[in-house]
Amino acid sequence: MLKRRNNARNSLRLRALLALTVIAASLAIALTTPVRLGLDLRGGTQIMLETRSTPTTDADRAATDRTVEVLRGRIDALGIAEPTLVRSGDDRILVELPGVQDPKKAADVLGRTAQLTVHAVLGPAETPDAVTTPPTETAEERVLPDESGQPLRLKAPDLIGQHVEGADARFDQQSGAGWHVTVDFGDSGSDRWTRLTAQAACHPAGDPQRRIAIVLDGAIISSPQVDPSVSCGAGIPGGTTQITGSFDDTEARELALLISGGALPVPVEIVEQRTIGATLGDAAIEAAAWAAVIGTALTALFIIAVYRLMGLLATAALACYGLLSYAALAALGATLTLPGLAGFVMAIGMAVDANVLVFERAREEHATRSRPSPRSALTAGFRAALSAIADSNITTLIAAALLFTFSSGPVRGFSVTLGIGVLASMISALLITRVFAEYAVGRPAVLRRPRITGVANTGWVRSRLQRRDPFLMRHPRRWLAASAAVLVLAASGIVIRGLDFGIEFTGGRLIEYSAGHPVDPDRARAALADAGFPRAVVQSSGDTALTVRAEHLTNAEEAGVTETIRSLGGETKKIRDELIGPSLGDELRRHALIALCLALGAQLLYLAVRFRWMFGTAAVGALAHDVVILVGVFAWLGKPIDGVFLAALLTVIGYSVNDSVVLFDRVRELLARDRTTPLSRVTNQAILQTLPRTVNTGMGAALILTALTVLADDALTDFALALLIGLAVGTYSSVFTAAPLTIELHPRRRRKE
């Protein structure tokens, strides 16, 4: 006995030392390493570029890497603080520009290939031929219009961008000619420039062949004549020329930046563009923070009321969970986005679940054994709950991994936060809470008053179930019929109302405005139709907030839409601008379907390995039931099916399978003890034993999500609403869909009954 007590004390000391080390390391990281906020929280522009192959260059990984370097030089020259440029896959580049609220300017600078060529002019042409390929050193003769629109015949280029050493925007104060761009050629380009100007100087003044054409991205930007002072055959030494035109200071500097930054190895196309106003980001952070504070406070009060001292210690462990999650985000260099912030808040409810599992098992141990101490009951509770905690969290990690693999942008940030939250919740419950609890129950004051621990009584829900002992699984097919009826009702919404796919899945542009005074959506819709945008979808999202969605809008057309809304709403600000290319929309929609199918398949495989095939099939059947109902409810409500909804959907899958795993874990445990009792009785007993955990966990999560629904902004409101619906449906389906389906899938047991 003495040896056993010494071992217990040593184990407690070891766990306490490990917990203290984890908390201290997390605190050190949190105080020294700030978490990087996404653009949807701090404001700015995010652009996804996709490289395109040319007849001479493939848009492979190497070409994309070279393109990133050229773009980095351009962005550095713009003076943007803390920009981010990373390759995404083999042919995509993610660009984040904090504080940039004018996406048109950024897109113009990033999207231009800056292919600079210098040509000798052969003479005028009758009509400008269509140019289908960019100029290269081996290109044939071509025709392009000059600055005035007159078509010119050009020789193959004598100089290209590689011969440029630098370019600078300058203002000519002496002659008053205004801004111009000076181009300096390198050593190899200097000789070519001298030969080119020497040949052009052999033609008389006024002759088109005395001109030199400077072409940028397939358009003549300057075609000056060689100065009359230059004699035939002599040329202009030094390799320097000026590009003149009606430039203002901004245009001259941008042109110099493009030329000196070099040409892109391959053309790029904008497939996604998001601009978030700084005020919107601040409001989102404030709303999510209030939701976290209020939701966590309500959840803490509920847990303390139910589990007393253990609930108080679990609340302290939840604070440590928040510290662990924050430190992990900072240490990994992860970007915290708006959906990620919601995932952080939501994972608090998941952290509560592990504590509730332990405390309910401890209550069972205390009630079923002959007057055990709270300490032994807690030790047995931690040991018995370990399997269910591990299985339920692993299934959620599977969903997070699939979400990370098959998503992009903010949704991927959500998956990272969710995965970190799950791991932190396991450490919080199995290590920190255990250290707190084992230390507390060993105090003399607690030993004299065991009921204050919260595990020495059965609890209100368990007491009522024990008195009534209902046989819920007497008619499992009736529950399946009820589930089928709800399923048909939800699916009819998909058929009748259809799905309102967001621009992430369809492609297009969505702009959100904050008007000076309320604007009627019907009036705005009519005004946009008169302005040439008859297919624009206009919705109000508040008293003065208005969103406009269209399939395709260029930057010039966006300016027209903004001007129309401003004429109706007075002083109007653009607070959000999202552009998704059609190819990216198709890809995201396809990846979303793949992620959903793989999530269901992965859950089935894992549950089949951990349990029996019938348990896995029943759980996946319940998951499919939950998915259809959630999608159907959103169809009836007319809510958008977008990337944030996808995050909520896969999270609901994790929630639902958590409940099923806890139930099946108990069924498996009871079957190992008794192989003669009919499966319906065993399953019913498992439901009654796990129902207190289901109710208490559901209440904790519901308090968090309700706060998020009420206090968060529009995007997070839909997110929290989807999770609330999924929480209710998942709780129902784990008991009244998965359980009866398991009984029906076991014909041998049914025959024995």
Tab-separated table of N, CA and C in Angstrom, residues 194-254:
chain	number	residue	atom	x	y	z
A	194	THR	N	24.017	51.648	-79.685
A	194	THR	CA	24.812	52.507	-80.574
A	194	THR	C	24.617	52.099	-82.029
A	195	ARG	N	24.667	50.787	-82.324
A	195	ARG	CA	24.477	50.316	-83.709
A	195	ARG	C	23.068	50.644	-84.197
A	196	LEU	N	22.072	50.465	-83.346
A	196	LEU	CA	20.687	50.711	-83.751
A	196	LEU	C	20.478	52.182	-84.091
A	197	THR	N	20.949	53.079	-83.254
A	197	THR	CA	20.773	54.510	-83.525
A	197	THR	C	21.639	54.976	-84.686
A	198	ALA	N	22.796	54.332	-84.888
A	198	ALA	CA	23.651	54.694	-86.029
A	198	ALA	C	22.958	54.375	-87.339
A	199	GLN	N	22.263	53.231	-87.414
A	199	GLN	CA	21.543	52.866	-88.633
A	199	GLN	C	20.349	53.787	-88.853
A	200	ALA	N	19.637	54.128	-87.781
A	200	ALA	CA	18.474	55.000	-87.939
A	200	ALA	C	18.887	56.407	-88.358
A	201	ALA	N	20.077	56.889	-87.917
A	201	ALA	CA	20.534	58.244	-88.243
A	201	ALA	C	20.868	58.404	-89.716
A	202	CYS	N	20.967	57.331	-90.467
A	202	CYS	CA	21.273	57.409	-91.897
A	202	CYS	C	20.062	57.824	-92.726
A	203	HIS	N	18.889	57.875	-92.115
A	203	HIS	CA	17.681	58.299	-92.825
A	203	HIS	C	17.415	59.769	-92.538
A	204	PRO	N	16.827	60.489	-93.529
A	204	PRO	CA	16.628	61.929	-93.360
A	204	PRO	C	15.602	62.227	-92.271
A	205	ALA	N	15.661	63.463	-91.755
A	205	ALA	CA	14.719	63.901	-90.732
A	205	ALA	C	13.298	63.809	-91.270
A	206	GLY	N	12.370	63.346	-90.463
A	206	GLY	CA	10.982	63.179	-90.867
A	206	GLY	C	10.679	61.819	-91.436
A	207	ASP	N	11.713	61.082	-91.840
A	207	ASP	CA	11.500	59.734	-92.366
A	207	ASP	C	11.140	58.811	-91.197
A	208	PRO	N	10.055	57.994	-91.309
A	208	PRO	CA	9.695	57.079	-90.211
A	208	PRO	C	10.831	56.135	-89.822
A	209	GLN	N	11.738	55.815	-90.790
A	209	GLN	CA	12.807	54.880	-90.483
A	209	GLN	C	13.887	55.498	-89.594
A	210	ARG	N	13.802	56.815	-89.345
A	210	ARG	CA	14.735	57.445	-88.412
A	210	ARG	C	14.254	57.281	-86.952
A	211	ARG	N	13.073	56.641	-86.777
A	211	ARG	CA	12.495	56.479	-85.446
A	211	ARG	C	12.948	55.158	-84.803
A	212	ILE	N	12.945	55.133	-83.513
A	212	ILE	CA	13.222	53.933	-82.716
A	212	ILE	C	11.965	53.648	-81.887
A	213	ALA	N	11.443	52.448	-82.017
A	213	ALA	CA	10.209	52.094	-81.295
A	213	ALA	C	10.547	51.319	-80.021
A	214	ILE	N	10.047	51.818	-78.899
A	214	ILE	CA	10.203	51.132	-77.605
A	214	ILE	C	8.855	50.514	-77.252
A	215	VAL	N	8.842	49.195	-77.134
A	215	VAL	CA	7.594	48.431	-76.967
A	215	VAL	C	7.587	47.791	-75.578
A	216	LEU	N	6.468	47.966	-74.850
A	216	LEU	CA	6.284	47.332	-73.539
A	216	LEU	C	4.995	46.524	-73.574
A	217	ASP	N	5.130	45.211	-73.335
A	217	ASP	CA	3.982	44.303	-73.316
A	217	ASP	C	3.151	44.404	-74.589
A	218	GLY	N	3.831	44.430	-75.733
A	218	GLY	CA	3.139	44.391	-77.010
A	218	GLY	C	2.535	45.702	-77.448
A	219	ALA	N	2.874	46.835	-76.815
A	219	ALA	CA	2.345	48.141	-77.205
A	219	ALA	C	3.489	49.144	-77.258
A	220	ILE	N	3.480	49.975	-78.304
A	220	ILE	CA	4.500	51.013	-78.426
A	220	ILE	C	4.213	52.100	-77.397
A	221	ILE	N	5.150	52.323	-76.490
A	221	ILE	CA	4.975	53.370	-75.481
A	221	ILE	C	5.746	54.628	-75.849
A	222	SER	N	6.729	54.505	-76.761
A	222	SER	CA	7.474	55.674	-77.215
A	222	SER	C	8.179	55.317	-78.518
A	223	SER	N	8.150	56.243	-79.481
A	223	SER	CA	8.833	55.994	-80.764
A	223	SER	C	9.496	57.283	-81.249
A	224	PRO	N	10.505	57.776	-80.523
A	224	PRO	CA	11.136	59.052	-80.884
A	224	PRO	C	12.053	58.912	-82.104
A	225	GLN	N	12.278	60.061	-82.784
A	225	GLN	CA	13.261	60.102	-83.862
A	225	GLN	C	14.641	60.351	-83.267
A	226	VAL	N	15.654	59.783	-83.935
A	226	VAL	CA	17.026	60.043	-83.524
A	226	VAL	C	17.324	61.525	-83.776
A	227	ASP	N	17.942	62.169	-82.811
A	227	ASP	CA	18.197	63.605	-82.888
A	227	ASP	C	18.994	63.939	-84.156
A	228	PRO	N	18.650	65.062	-84.860
A	228	PRO	CA	19.375	65.431	-86.090
A	228	PRO	C	20.876	65.621	-85.884
A	229	SER	N	21.311	65.884	-84.666
A	229	SER	CA	22.744	66.083	-84.428
A	229	SER	C	23.530	64.784	-84.528
A	230	VAL	N	22.842	63.649	-84.512
A	230	VAL	CA	23.528	62.361	-84.607
A	230	VAL	C	23.773	62.055	-86.076
A	231	SER	N	25.051	61.826	-86.434
A	231	SER	CA	25.400	61.581	-87.832
A	231	SER	C	25.279	60.110	-88.178
A	232	CYS	N	25.126	59.857	-89.484
A	232	CYS	CA	24.978	58.492	-89.975
A	232	CYS	C	26.219	57.665	-89.626
A	233	GLY	N	25.986	56.489	-89.040
A	233	GLY	CA	27.072	55.579	-88.709
A	233	GLY	C	27.718	55.835	-87.381
A	234	ALA	N	27.429	56.992	-86.768
A	234	ALA	CA	28.056	57.299	-85.479
A	234	ALA	C	27.239	56.743	-84.324
A	235	GLY	N	25.925	57.008	-84.353
A	235	GLY	CA	25.054	56.504	-83.305
A	235	GLY	C	25.181	57.280	-82.012
A	236	ILE	N	24.363	56.893	-81.058
A	236	ILE	CA	24.368	57.546	-79.739
A	236	ILE	C	25.160	56.667	-78.785
A	237	PRO	N	26.319	57.171	-78.321
A	237	PRO	CA	27.118	56.355	-77.397
A	237	PRO	C	26.530	56.384	-75.985
A	238	GLY	N	26.968	55.459	-75.165
A	238	GLY	CA	26.589	55.474	-73.750
A	238	GLY	C	25.447	54.559	-73.389
A	239	GLY	N	24.614	54.158	-74.356
A	239	GLY	CA	23.544	53.212	-74.062
A	239	GLY	C	22.460	53.749	-73.155
A	240	THR	N	22.093	55.025	-73.328
A	240	THR	CA	21.036	55.620	-72.502
A	240	THR	C	20.012	56.263	-73.411
A	241	THR	N	18.729	56.066	-73.086
A	241	THR	CA	17.658	56.686	-73.864
A	241	THR	C	16.577	57.164	-72.914
A	242	GLN	N	15.717	58.019	-73.458
A	242	GLN	CA	14.617	58.549	-72.673
A	242	GLN	C	13.292	58.140	-73.304
A	243	ILE	N	12.360	57.734	-72.435
A	243	ILE	CA	10.990	57.456	-72.880
A	243	ILE	C	10.159	58.650	-72.455
A	244	THR	N	9.644	59.365	-73.436
A	244	THR	CA	8.869	60.568	-73.147
A	244	THR	C	7.400	60.301	-73.436
A	245	GLY	N	6.585	61.128	-72.886
A	245	GLY	CA	5.143	61.011	-73.088
A	245	GLY	C	4.436	61.879	-72.072
A	246	SER	N	3.122	61.862	-72.114
A	246	SER	CA	2.348	62.693	-71.180
A	246	SER	C	2.189	61.949	-69.858
A	247	PHE	N	3.323	61.734	-69.176
A	247	PHE	CA	3.319	61.021	-67.901
A	247	PHE	C	3.099	61.999	-66.756
A	248	ASP	N	2.377	61.549	-65.741
A	248	ASP	CA	2.446	62.260	-64.475
A	248	ASP	C	3.491	61.546	-63.617
A	249	ASP	N	3.714	62.019	-62.396
A	249	ASP	CA	4.785	61.448	-61.585
A	249	ASP	C	4.532	59.978	-61.244
A	250	THR	N	3.245	59.628	-60.970
A	250	THR	CA	2.926	58.238	-60.610
A	250	THR	C	3.161	57.310	-61.789
A	251	GLU	N	2.676	57.693	-62.978
A	251	GLU	CA	2.837	56.844	-64.162
A	251	GLU	C	4.307	56.670	-64.512
A	252	ALA	N	5.082	57.739	-64.411
A	252	ALA	CA	6.505	57.641	-64.738
A	252	ALA	C	7.225	56.707	-63.762
A	253	ARG	N	6.910	56.816	-62.486
A	253	ARG	CA	7.572	55.951	-61.501
A	253	ARG	C	7.168	54.491	-61.682
A	254	GLU	N	5.885	54.239	-61.969
A	254	GLU	CA	5.445	52.860	-62.169
A	254	GLU	C	6.111	52.259	-63.399
